[in-house]
Amino acid sequence: MASTVATTRNALKNYASLILTLDNVKSGLFYYLILLHAIKAKRHLQARGITTTAKEIYLWVSQQVIRLILRLPSTRKKVESQMGAAKLDIENKLVPKGANVTRHLSLPSDGKSLEWILAEMDKMDTEMGGSVDSWKQGKLSGAVYHGGEELSKIIVAAYERYCVSNPLHPDVFPAVRKMEAEIVAMCLKMYRGPEGSAGVMTSGGTESIIMAVKTHRDWARATKGITEPEMIVPSTAHAAFDKGGAYLGIKVHTIPIDPYTRKVNIKHVKRAINPNTIMLVGSCINFPDGNQEDIEALGALAKKYNVGLHVDCCLGSFVVPFLEPAGLAQGDSKGRYKLTPFDFTVEGVTSISCDTHKYGFAPKGTSVVMYRSAELRRFQYYVNPTWPGGVYASPGLSGSRPGALIAGCWAVMQHMGTAGYLDSCRDIVKAARTIADAITDDIPELYVLGSPPASVVAFASKHPNVDALEVGDAMGNRGWHLNGLSEPKSVHIACTRLTIQVVDQFIADLKDSVREAKLSPSGKGTMVSVYGLGNSSAVGPEMVSQLASSFLDALYKA
Ligand SMILES: *Cc1c(COP(=O)(O)O)cnc(C)c1O
Ligand SMILES: *[C@@H]1O[C@H](CO)[C@@H](O)[C@H](O)[C@H]1NC(C)=O
């Protein structure tokens, strides 16, 4: 009897201690999770600062409130009808209507001749109210990086010759493999890659950037065990970095830039670095306002904390490496437009993207991403040794690739040569600086953002009665296709070879447009804020995203 009691008591004791340890484990786990979240929150706060975090929280809360309000039957109806009207407006602008429009919605039963095809393309061009070469007037920002009639002929000839080639099969197309390797080698030379540096060709700047992000993510996982990767990106860097972050599951810390220099605050970048950081980003030059980051300062940080540094030269491409030999790197006599070091000679730079299809004048669909070492490039590769289709290995996102575009790119680079790119750099940058000088010296209502060293010039208003976006609208009425920007409201032009012939007209039109915007302000300035919905108000992002998706839908309306 006594022994039964003892056993029971023992069992109970054991049970109690088991519960106790379970409880311990539970609370331990609880505190561990709290700690994890606390570390995350601390890092978040550190990276974004208290004001920005407070703003983020405010924005998030107000968005939820607005979402709720939008769900109320009365508001929902109103919003739906307005969104419907806006959607229709987008469609009407993009998709031709009317009984006269021929639509090709299924395969023709019998194949058509080349004559028929070309005639049909003619018809489509006129139906759509454009002409295939309206861009030749040159009244547009970027978009067409045209190297001249001669280059078009060279691209077409190269394309024709390698029309069916595919570098996925180097045994069948050995010449294409060689051309691709040589394009990468030539770019590495331009960007002064050290011994052992390496690169890959991609379909464009976005793919180059996403590949560089993936490479750094996999490098950080392999060498430092980072499983919750973060990267630090200046707010003026290209959206491709956010896109890469979204695709690859990487937290992006966007760091604001100094409104005067248009460069990222280095102290702020430093504060955002933590053990999960895989890479920093700097542009040379950035898309919005054409300024460059202080790559040397970013490189020093990257080196100190052993993280990557990608320099986005997608736009700088074949202009920034030629500024120094063209005698333009030191800027003008007033200390404006100076270029600071940006390539592999800067310690800490681990990768660079360069778009051959921008100022390289190569056919669209070509870009190069470069790495400081071939070992780092390895992290970009995808290899599957067990696929039933055979050992599968590809360097980038694509499988099959257009060898014809590689041939076109190679041909253009051979035809241009150093002398050709030096000339184009000189002409384009002079055009940009003439425009920037005119804005600074002759148009008191406007100012140039930062001190852009290369081909892009952005202007904002410093006059209370002049809205920069209205100036952009007025330029639009004069036939110019420019880009509108936010923060601050501004407009930019990316000068190309097409701009060179219309610099004086641009300046004259800009003066007229400023006068017009000042005399009769419309109060709209529709250039960026799609249908009057800004992207900074709480209601903005949600609605603008919906409209932007409607725009994408409309692109696929036959
Ligand atoms: C154009 C551009 C990119 C992206 O290039 P795509 O070829 O359009 O994909 C990236 N960064 C900068 C600064 C650019 O201007
Ligand atoms: C349709 O085409 C005819 C003949 O090409 C033309 O006369 C007419 O104006 C067109 N109608 C519309 C609505 O575009």
Coordinates of C-alpha atoms and ligand atoms in Angstrom, one line a residue:
M1 CA 0.0 0.0 0.0
A2 CA 2.7 2.4 1.1
S3 CA 4.7 1.6 -2.0
T4 CA 1.7 2.3 -4.2
V5 CA 1.4 5.7 -2.6
A6 CA 5.0 6.3 -3.0
T7 CA 4.9 5.3 -6.7
T8 CA 1.9 7.5 -7.3
R9 CA 3.6 10.4 -5.5
N10 CA 6.7 9.9 -7.6
A11 CA 4.7 9.7 -10.8
L12 CA 2.9 12.9 -9.9
K13 CA 6.2 14.6 -9.1
N14 CA 7.7 13.5 -12.4
Y15 CA 4.6 14.6 -14.1
A16 CA 4.8 18.0 -12.4
S17 CA 8.4 18.5 -13.3
L18 CA 7.6 17.5 -16.9
I19 CA 4.9 20.1 -17.0
L20 CA 7.3 22.5 -15.5
T21 CA 9.9 21.9 -18.1
L22 CA 7.3 22.0 -20.9
D23 CA 6.2 25.3 -19.4
N24 CA 9.9 26.4 -19.4
V25 CA 10.3 25.4 -23.0
K26 CA 7.1 27.2 -23.9
S27 CA 8.1 30.4 -22.1
G28 CA 11.6 30.0 -23.4
L29 CA 10.2 29.8 -26.9
F30 CA 8.0 32.7 -26.2
Y31 CA 10.9 34.9 -25.1
Y32 CA 13.0 33.7 -28.0
L33 CA 10.3 34.8 -30.5
I34 CA 9.9 38.1 -28.7
L35 CA 13.7 38.5 -28.9
L36 CA 13.7 37.7 -32.6
H37 CA 11.0 40.2 -33.3
A38 CA 12.7 42.8 -31.1
I39 CA 15.9 42.3 -33.1
K40 CA 14.0 42.7 -36.3
A41 CA 12.2 45.7 -35.1
K42 CA 15.4 47.3 -33.8
R43 CA 17.1 46.7 -37.2
H44 CA 14.1 48.0 -39.0
L45 CA 14.1 51.1 -36.8
Q46 CA 17.8 51.5 -37.3
A47 CA 17.6 51.2 -41.0
R48 CA 14.6 53.5 -41.6
G49 CA 14.8 55.9 -38.7
I50 CA 12.0 56.7 -36.3
T51 CA 10.3 59.3 -38.5
T52 CA 10.2 57.1 -41.5
T53 CA 8.9 54.1 -39.4
A54 CA 6.3 56.3 -37.9
K55 CA 5.3 57.5 -41.3
E56 CA 5.2 53.9 -42.5
I57 CA 2.9 52.9 -39.7
Y58 CA 0.7 55.9 -40.2
L59 CA 0.5 55.1 -43.9
W60 CA -0.3 51.5 -43.2
V61 CA -3.0 52.3 -40.8
S62 CA -4.6 55.0 -43.0
Q63 CA -4.5 52.5 -45.9
Q64 CA -6.4 50.0 -43.9
V65 CA -8.9 52.6 -42.9
I66 CA -9.4 53.7 -46.5
R67 CA -9.7 50.1 -47.6
L68 CA -12.5 49.7 -45.0
I69 CA -14.2 52.8 -46.2
L70 CA -13.9 51.7 -49.8
R71 CA -15.8 48.5 -48.9
L72 CA -18.8 50.5 -47.6
P73 CA -21.5 50.0 -50.2
S74 CA -22.0 53.7 -50.8
T75 CA -18.3 54.5 -51.4
R76 CA -17.7 51.2 -53.2
K77 CA -20.2 52.1 -55.9
K78 CA -18.7 55.5 -56.5
V79 CA -15.1 54.3 -56.6
E80 CA -16.0 51.4 -58.9
S81 CA -17.7 53.7 -61.3
Q82 CA -14.8 56.1 -61.3
M83 CA -12.3 53.3 -61.6
G84 CA -14.3 51.9 -64.5
A85 CA -14.3 55.2 -66.3
A86 CA -10.5 55.5 -65.8
K87 CA -10.0 52.0 -67.0
L88 CA -12.1 52.7 -70.1
D89 CA -10.1 55.9 -70.7
I90 CA -6.8 53.9 -70.6
E91 CA -8.2 51.3 -73.0
N92 CA -9.5 54.0 -75.4
K93 CA -6.1 55.6 -75.5
L94 CA -4.3 52.3 -76.2
V95 CA -6.7 50.1 -78.2
P96 CA -8.1 51.2 -81.5
K97 CA -11.9 51.1 -81.8
G98 CA -14.3 51.1 -84.7
A99 CA -15.5 48.8 -87.5
N100 CA -12.7 49.8 -89.7
V101 CA -10.0 48.2 -87.6
T102 CA -8.9 44.7 -88.8
R103 CA -8.3 42.4 -85.9
H104 CA -6.1 39.2 -86.3
L105 CA -7.5 37.1 -83.5
S106 CA -6.8 33.6 -85.0
L107 CA -4.3 32.2 -87.4
P108 CA -5.1 33.0 -91.0
S109 CA -6.1 29.8 -92.7
D110 CA -3.5 30.1 -95.4
G111 CA -0.1 31.8 -94.9
K112 CA 0.5 35.3 -96.2
S113 CA 3.2 36.7 -98.4
L114 CA 5.9 39.1 -97.3
E115 CA 4.2 41.9 -99.4
W116 CA 0.9 41.3 -97.5
I117 CA 2.6 41.4 -94.2
L118 CA 4.5 44.6 -94.9
A119 CA 1.3 46.2 -96.3
E120 CA -0.6 45.1 -93.1
M121 CA 2.1 46.6 -90.9
D122 CA 1.8 49.9 -92.9
K123 CA -2.0 49.8 -92.2
M124 CA -1.5 49.2 -88.5
D125 CA 0.9 52.1 -88.2
T126 CA -1.6 54.5 -89.7
E127 CA -4.6 53.0 -87.9
M128 CA -2.8 53.6 -84.6
G129 CA -2.3 57.2 -85.6
G130 CA 1.5 57.0 -85.6
S131 CA 4.2 56.2 -88.0
V132 CA 6.9 53.7 -87.5
D133 CA 9.6 56.4 -87.4
S134 CA 7.9 59.3 -85.6
W135 CA 10.7 59.1 -83.0
K136 CA 13.1 60.4 -85.6
Q137 CA 12.2 64.0 -84.9
G138 CA 14.1 63.4 -81.7
K139 CA 11.6 65.1 -79.4
L140 CA 11.7 62.4 -76.7
S141 CA 13.6 61.4 -73.6
G142 CA 15.6 58.2 -73.8
A143 CA 13.5 55.4 -75.2
V144 CA 15.3 55.2 -78.6
Y145 CA 19.0 54.8 -78.3
H146 CA 19.7 55.2 -81.9
G147 CA 23.1 55.0 -83.4
G148 CA 22.3 56.3 -86.8
E149 CA 21.1 54.8 -90.2
E150 CA 24.5 53.1 -90.7
L151 CA 24.2 51.2 -87.4
S152 CA 20.7 50.0 -88.2
K153 CA 22.0 48.4 -91.4
I154 CA 24.7 46.7 -89.5
I155 CA 22.3 45.4 -86.9
V156 CA 20.0 44.0 -89.5
A157 CA 22.8 42.4 -91.4
A158 CA 24.1 40.7 -88.3
Y159 CA 20.6 39.6 -87.3
E160 CA 19.9 38.1 -90.7
R161 CA 23.1 36.1 -90.6
Y162 CA 22.5 34.7 -87.1
C163 CA 18.8 34.7 -87.3
V164 CA 18.1 31.2 -85.9
S165 CA 21.1 30.9 -83.6
N166 CA 20.8 30.0 -79.9
P167 CA 23.8 30.3 -77.5
L168 CA 22.2 27.6 -75.4
H169 CA 23.8 25.3 -78.0
P170 CA 27.4 26.5 -78.3
D171 CA 28.3 23.3 -80.1
V172 CA 26.0 24.3 -83.0
F173 CA 26.7 28.0 -82.9
P174 CA 30.3 28.3 -81.8
A175 CA 30.7 31.8 -83.3
V176 CA 27.9 33.2 -81.2
R177 CA 29.5 31.8 -78.0
K178 CA 32.7 33.6 -79.0
M179 CA 31.0 36.9 -79.7
E180 CA 29.2 36.8 -76.4
A181 CA 32.4 36.1 -74.5
E182 CA 34.1 39.0 -76.4
I183 CA 31.3 41.4 -75.6
V184 CA 31.7 40.7 -71.9
A185 CA 35.5 41.0 -72.2
M186 CA 35.2 44.4 -73.9
C187 CA 32.8 45.7 -71.2
L188 CA 35.1 44.4 -68.4
K189 CA 37.9 46.4 -70.1
M190 CA 35.7 49.5 -70.2
Y191 CA 34.9 49.1 -66.5
R192 CA 38.5 48.3 -65.6
G193 CA 37.7 44.8 -64.2
P194 CA 40.7 43.3 -62.4
E195 CA 42.4 40.1 -63.3
G196 CA 39.9 37.3 -62.8
S197 CA 36.8 39.4 -63.2
A198 CA 34.0 37.9 -65.2
G199 CA 30.5 38.6 -66.6
V200 CA 27.4 37.3 -68.4
M201 CA 25.1 38.7 -71.0
T202 CA 21.4 39.2 -70.2
S203 CA 18.3 40.4 -71.9
G204 CA 18.4 43.9 -70.4
G205 CA 19.1 46.0 -67.4
T206 CA 16.4 44.6 -65.3
E207 CA 17.6 41.0 -65.8
S208 CA 21.2 42.1 -65.1
I209 CA 20.1 43.7 -61.8
I210 CA 17.9 40.8 -60.7
M211 CA 20.8 38.4 -61.5
A212 CA 23.3 40.5 -59.5
V213 CA 20.8 40.5 -56.5
K214 CA 20.4 36.7 -56.8
T215 CA 24.1 36.2 -57.0
H216 CA 24.7 38.2 -53.8
R217 CA 21.8 36.5 -52.0
D218 CA 23.3 33.0 -52.8
W219 CA 26.8 34.2 -52.0
A220 CA 25.7 35.5 -48.6
R221 CA 23.8 32.3 -47.9
A222 CA 26.8 30.1 -48.8
T223 CA 29.5 32.1 -47.1
K224 CA 27.7 33.7 -44.2
G225 CA 24.6 31.5 -43.7
I226 CA 22.2 34.5 -44.2
T227 CA 18.7 33.1 -44.6
E228 CA 16.7 36.4 -44.2
P229 CA 18.6 38.6 -46.7
E230 CA 18.3 42.4 -46.8
M231 CA 19.7 45.0 -49.2
I232 CA 20.2 48.7 -48.9
V233 CA 19.1 50.8 -51.9
P234 CA 19.1 54.6 -52.4
S235 CA 15.6 55.9 -53.2
T236 CA 16.7 57.0 -56.6
A237 CA 17.9 53.6 -57.6
H238 CA 16.0 51.8 -60.4
A239 CA 12.8 49.9 -59.5
A240 CA 14.4 46.7 -60.8
F241 CA 16.1 46.4 -57.3
D242 CA 12.7 46.4 -55.6
K243 CA 11.4 44.0 -58.3
G244 CA 14.4 41.7 -57.6
G245 CA 13.7 42.0 -53.8
A246 CA 10.0 41.0 -54.4
Y247 CA 10.9 38.1 -56.7
L248 CA 13.7 36.7 -54.6
G249 CA 12.3 37.3 -51.1
I250 CA 14.8 40.0 -50.0
K251 CA 13.9 42.8 -47.7
V252 CA 14.7 46.2 -49.3
H253 CA 15.7 49.2 -47.2
T254 CA 15.1 52.3 -49.2
I255 CA 17.4 55.1 -48.0
P256 CA 16.4 58.7 -48.8
I257 CA 18.7 60.9 -50.7
D258 CA 19.9 64.4 -50.0
P259 CA 17.6 66.8 -51.9
Y260 CA 20.5 69.1 -52.8
T261 CA 23.3 66.7 -53.8
R262 CA 20.8 64.0 -54.9
K263 CA 23.2 61.5 -53.3
V264 CA 22.3 59.0 -50.6
N265 CA 23.3 59.8 -47.0
I266 CA 26.2 57.5 -46.3
K267 CA 25.7 57.7 -42.5
H268 CA 22.1 56.5 -43.1
V269 CA 23.3 53.6 -45.2
K270 CA 25.8 52.6 -42.6
R271 CA 23.1 52.7 -39.9
A272 CA 21.0 50.3 -42.0
I273 CA 23.7 47.6 -42.3
N274 CA 23.1 44.6 -40.0
P275 CA 24.1 40.9 -40.0
N276 CA 21.4 40.1 -42.6
T277 CA 22.7 42.7 -45.1
I278 CA 23.8 41.1 -48.4
M279 CA 24.5 44.1 -50.5
L280 CA 24.5 47.9 -51.0
V281 CA 23.5 49.6 -54.2
G282 CA 24.8 52.8 -56.0
S283 CA 23.9 54.1 -59.4
C284 CA 26.1 55.8 -61.9
I285 CA 24.0 57.4 -63.2
N286 CA 20.5 57.0 -61.7
F287 CA 17.4 57.1 -63.9
P288 CA 15.4 59.9 -62.2
D289 CA 17.8 62.8 -62.2
G290 CA 21.0 61.4 -63.8
N291 CA 23.2 62.0 -60.7
Q292 CA 25.7 59.4 -59.4
E293 CA 26.2 58.1 -55.9
D294 CA 29.5 58.4 -54.0
I295 CA 30.6 55.0 -55.0
E296 CA 34.0 55.3 -53.1
A297 CA 32.2 55.9 -49.8
L298 CA 29.7 53.0 -50.5
G299 CA 32.7 50.8 -51.5
A300 CA 34.5 51.6 -48.2
L301 CA 31.3 50.5 -46.3
A302 CA 30.9 47.4 -48.4
K303 CA 34.5 46.4 -47.7
K304 CA 34.4 47.2 -44.0
Y305 CA 31.2 45.1 -43.4
N306 CA 32.0 42.4 -46.0
V307 CA 28.8 42.9 -48.0
G308 CA 28.4 43.3 -51.8
L309 CA 28.2 46.6 -53.7
H310 CA 26.4 46.7 -57.0
V311 CA 27.0 49.7 -59.2
D312 CA 24.1 50.2 -61.6
C313 CA 25.6 51.6 -64.8
C314 CA 22.7 50.4 -66.9
L315 CA 22.1 53.9 -68.0
G316 CA 25.6 55.2 -67.7
S317 CA 26.5 52.2 -70.0
F318 CA 28.7 53.5 -72.8
V319 CA 28.8 57.1 -71.6
V320 CA 30.3 57.2 -68.1
P321 CA 33.4 55.1 -69.0
F322 CA 34.2 57.6 -71.8
L323 CA 33.8 60.8 -69.8
E324 CA 37.4 60.8 -68.6
P325 CA 39.0 60.1 -72.0
A326 CA 36.7 62.7 -73.5
G327 CA 38.0 65.3 -71.0
L328 CA 34.6 65.7 -69.5
A329 CA 35.0 64.0 -66.1
Q330 CA 36.3 67.0 -64.2
G331 CA 33.1 69.0 -65.0
D332 CA 32.9 72.6 -66.0
S333 CA 34.8 75.7 -64.8
K334 CA 32.1 76.4 -62.1
G335 CA 32.7 72.9 -60.5
R336 CA 29.5 71.5 -62.0
Y337 CA 28.9 68.0 -63.6
K338 CA 32.0 66.4 -62.0
L339 CA 32.3 62.6 -62.2
T340 CA 33.8 60.6 -59.3
P341 CA 35.2 57.1 -59.5
F342 CA 32.5 54.4 -60.1
D343 CA 34.1 51.3 -61.7
F344 CA 36.0 48.2 -60.5
T345 CA 39.0 50.4 -59.5
V346 CA 36.9 51.4 -56.5
E347 CA 37.5 48.9 -53.7
G348 CA 34.4 47.2 -52.5
V349 CA 32.6 47.2 -55.8
T350 CA 31.6 43.6 -56.4
S351 CA 29.3 43.9 -59.5
I352 CA 28.3 46.3 -62.2
S353 CA 25.5 46.3 -64.8
C354 CA 25.9 47.9 -68.1
D355 CA 23.2 48.1 -70.8
T356 CA 24.6 47.6 -74.3
H357 CA 21.1 48.4 -75.5
K358 CA 21.2 51.9 -74.2
Y359 CA 24.2 54.1 -75.1
G360 CA 26.0 51.1 -76.6
F361 CA 23.4 51.4 -79.4
A362 CA 23.1 47.6 -79.6
P363 CA 19.7 46.1 -80.4
K364 CA 17.1 46.0 -77.6
G365 CA 17.4 42.9 -75.5
T366 CA 21.1 43.0 -74.6
S367 CA 22.9 44.0 -71.4
V368 CA 26.0 42.8 -69.5
V369 CA 26.4 42.1 -65.8
M370 CA 29.9 41.9 -64.5
Y371 CA 31.5 40.5 -61.3
R372 CA 34.8 41.2 -59.5
S373 CA 35.6 37.5 -59.6
A374 CA 34.6 34.4 -61.5
E375 CA 33.9 32.7 -58.2
L376 CA 31.3 35.3 -57.4
R377 CA 29.7 34.8 -60.9
R378 CA 29.3 31.1 -60.0
F379 CA 26.5 32.1 -57.6
Q380 CA 24.5 33.3 -60.6
Y381 CA 24.5 30.0 -62.4
Y382 CA 21.7 27.5 -62.3
V383 CA 22.7 23.8 -62.6
N384 CA 20.5 20.8 -62.4
P385 CA 22.5 17.6 -62.8
T386 CA 19.6 15.2 -62.4
W387 CA 17.0 16.5 -64.9
P388 CA 15.6 13.7 -67.2
G389 CA 16.2 16.1 -70.1
G390 CA 20.0 15.9 -69.5
V391 CA 22.3 17.9 -67.3
Y392 CA 20.9 21.4 -67.4
A393 CA 23.1 24.4 -66.9
S394 CA 22.3 28.0 -67.8
P395 CA 24.1 31.2 -66.7
G396 CA 21.0 33.4 -66.2
L397 CA 17.2 33.6 -66.2
S398 CA 16.6 32.6 -69.8
G399 CA 17.1 29.1 -71.3
S400 CA 17.1 29.6 -75.1
R401 CA 18.4 33.0 -76.0
P402 CA 18.6 35.1 -79.2
G403 CA 22.0 34.6 -80.7
A404 CA 21.0 37.1 -83.4
L405 CA 20.9 39.9 -80.8
I406 CA 24.3 39.0 -79.5
A407 CA 25.6 39.1 -83.0
G408 CA 23.9 42.5 -83.5
C409 CA 25.5 43.8 -80.3
W410 CA 29.0 42.5 -81.2
A411 CA 28.7 44.0 -84.7
V412 CA 27.7 47.5 -83.3
M413 CA 30.5 47.5 -80.8
Q414 CA 33.0 46.6 -83.5
H415 CA 31.6 49.3 -85.8
M416 CA 31.6 52.0 -83.2
G417 CA 35.0 51.3 -81.6
T418 CA 36.5 53.5 -78.9
A419 CA 36.6 56.5 -81.3
G420 CA 32.9 56.2 -82.1
Y421 CA 31.8 55.9 -78.5
L422 CA 34.1 58.8 -77.5
D423 CA 32.4 61.0 -80.2
S424 CA 28.9 60.0 -79.1
C425 CA 29.7 60.6 -75.5
R426 CA 31.1 64.0 -76.2
D427 CA 28.1 65.0 -78.3
I428 CA 25.4 63.6 -76.0
V429 CA 27.0 65.0 -72.8
K430 CA 27.5 68.4 -74.4
A431 CA 23.8 68.5 -75.3
A432 CA 22.8 67.6 -71.8
R433 CA 25.1 70.2 -70.2
T434 CA 23.9 72.9 -72.7
I435 CA 20.4 72.2 -71.5
A436 CA 21.4 72.1 -67.8
D437 CA 23.3 75.4 -68.2
A438 CA 20.4 77.0 -69.9
I439 CA 18.0 76.0 -67.1
T440 CA 20.4 77.2 -64.4
D441 CA 21.5 80.4 -66.1
D442 CA 18.4 81.5 -68.1
I443 CA 15.3 80.1 -66.5
P444 CA 15.0 81.5 -63.0
E445 CA 11.8 79.6 -62.3
L446 CA 13.5 76.2 -62.6
Y447 CA 16.5 74.5 -61.1
V448 CA 18.5 71.4 -62.1
L449 CA 18.4 68.5 -59.6
G450 CA 21.9 67.9 -58.3
S451 CA 24.8 68.2 -60.7
P452 CA 24.4 65.5 -63.3
P453 CA 27.7 64.4 -64.8
A454 CA 26.4 62.6 -67.9
S455 CA 23.4 62.5 -70.2
V456 CA 20.3 63.0 -68.0
V457 CA 19.0 66.4 -66.8
A458 CA 16.0 66.8 -64.5
F459 CA 14.4 70.1 -63.5
A460 CA 12.0 71.2 -60.8
S461 CA 10.4 74.5 -60.0
K462 CA 11.5 77.0 -57.4
H463 CA 8.8 79.5 -58.3
P464 CA 5.5 79.2 -56.2
N465 CA 3.3 79.8 -59.3
V466 CA 5.1 77.3 -61.6
D467 CA 4.4 73.6 -61.4
A468 CA 7.1 71.5 -63.0
L469 CA 4.6 68.9 -64.1
E470 CA 2.5 71.6 -65.8
V471 CA 5.7 72.7 -67.6
G472 CA 6.0 69.0 -68.7
D473 CA 2.4 69.0 -69.9
A474 CA 3.1 72.2 -71.9
M475 CA 6.2 70.5 -73.4
G476 CA 3.9 67.6 -74.3
N477 CA 1.7 69.9 -76.2
R478 CA 4.8 71.0 -78.1
G479 CA 5.4 67.4 -79.2
W480 CA 7.9 66.4 -76.5
H481 CA 7.8 63.0 -74.8
L482 CA 9.5 63.6 -71.4
N483 CA 9.4 61.7 -68.1
G484 CA 7.6 63.1 -65.1
L485 CA 9.0 62.4 -61.7
S486 CA 7.8 62.7 -58.1
E487 CA 9.7 63.9 -55.0
P488 CA 10.1 66.6 -55.9
K489 CA 7.7 67.1 -58.8
S490 CA 10.1 67.3 -61.7
V491 CA 10.7 66.4 -65.3
H492 CA 13.7 64.8 -66.9
I493 CA 15.2 64.3 -70.3
A494 CA 17.6 61.5 -71.1
C495 CA 19.6 63.0 -74.0
T496 CA 20.5 60.6 -76.8
R497 CA 22.0 61.2 -80.2
L498 CA 18.6 62.2 -81.4
T499 CA 18.5 65.1 -78.9
I500 CA 21.7 66.7 -80.3
Q501 CA 19.8 68.2 -83.3
V502 CA 17.0 69.7 -81.2
V503 CA 18.8 71.2 -78.2
D504 CA 18.1 74.8 -79.2
Q505 CA 14.4 73.9 -79.8
F506 CA 14.2 72.2 -76.4
I507 CA 15.5 75.2 -74.6
A508 CA 13.2 77.6 -76.6
D509 CA 10.2 75.3 -76.0
L510 CA 11.1 75.0 -72.3
K511 CA 11.1 78.8 -71.9
D512 CA 7.7 79.1 -73.6
S513 CA 6.3 76.3 -71.5
V514 CA 7.5 77.9 -68.3
R515 CA 5.8 81.2 -69.3
E516 CA 2.6 79.3 -70.2
A517 CA 2.5 77.3 -67.0
K518 CA 3.1 80.5 -65.0
L519 CA 0.5 82.7 -66.8
S520 CA -2.3 80.1 -66.9
P521 CA -1.7 77.4 -64.3
S522 CA -4.1 74.5 -64.9
G523 CA -3.8 73.3 -61.4
K524 CA -3.4 69.8 -62.7
G525 CA 0.0 68.8 -63.8
T526 CA -1.1 65.3 -64.9
M527 CA 2.2 64.0 -66.1
V528 CA 2.9 61.5 -63.4
S529 CA 0.0 61.5 -61.1
V530 CA -2.2 59.2 -63.1
Y531 CA -5.7 60.6 -63.3
G532 CA -5.0 63.0 -60.5
L533 CA -4.2 60.4 -58.0
G534 CA -0.8 61.0 -56.5
N535 CA 1.3 58.2 -55.2
S536 CA 2.1 59.9 -51.9
S537 CA -1.4 60.2 -50.4
A538 CA -2.7 57.3 -48.5
V539 CA -5.4 56.6 -51.0
G540 CA -2.8 57.0 -53.8
P541 CA -0.8 53.8 -53.8
E542 CA -3.8 51.4 -53.7
M543 CA -5.6 53.2 -56.6
V544 CA -2.6 53.9 -58.6
S545 CA -1.6 50.2 -58.4
Q546 CA -5.0 49.2 -59.5
L547 CA -4.9 51.6 -62.5
A548 CA -1.4 50.5 -63.4
S549 CA -2.6 46.9 -63.5
S550 CA -5.5 48.0 -65.7
F551 CA -2.9 49.6 -68.0
L552 CA -1.1 46.3 -68.2
D553 CA -4.4 44.5 -68.9
A554 CA -5.1 46.9 -71.7
L555 CA -1.7 46.2 -73.3
Y556 CA -3.0 42.7 -74.0
K557 CA -6.3 43.7 -75.5
A558 CA -6.3 42.7 -79.1
Ligands
LIG1 C1 17.1 51.5 -67.9 C2 17.6 51.3 -66.6 C3 17.6 50.1 -65.9 C4 16.8 48.9 -66.4 O1 17.1 48.5 -67.7 P1 16.0 47.8 -68.7 O2 16.9 47.6 -69.8 O3 14.9 48.8 -68.9 O4 15.5 46.6 -68.0 C5 18.2 50.0 -64.7 N1 18.9 51.0 -64.2 C6 18.9 52.2 -64.8 C7 19.6 53.4 -64.1 C8 18.3 52.4 -66.0 O5 18.2 53.6 -66.6
LIG2 C1 -13.4 53.6 -92.6 O1 -12.6 53.5 -93.8 C2 -13.1 54.2 -94.9 C3 -12.4 53.8 -96.1 O2 -11.1 53.4 -95.8 C4 -13.0 55.7 -94.5 O3 -13.5 56.4 -95.6 C5 -13.8 56.0 -93.3 O4 -13.6 57.3 -92.9 C6 -13.3 55.1 -92.1 N1 -14.2 55.3 -91.0 C7 -13.7 55.5 -89.8 C8 -14.7 55.6 -88.7 O5 -12.5 55.6 -89.5

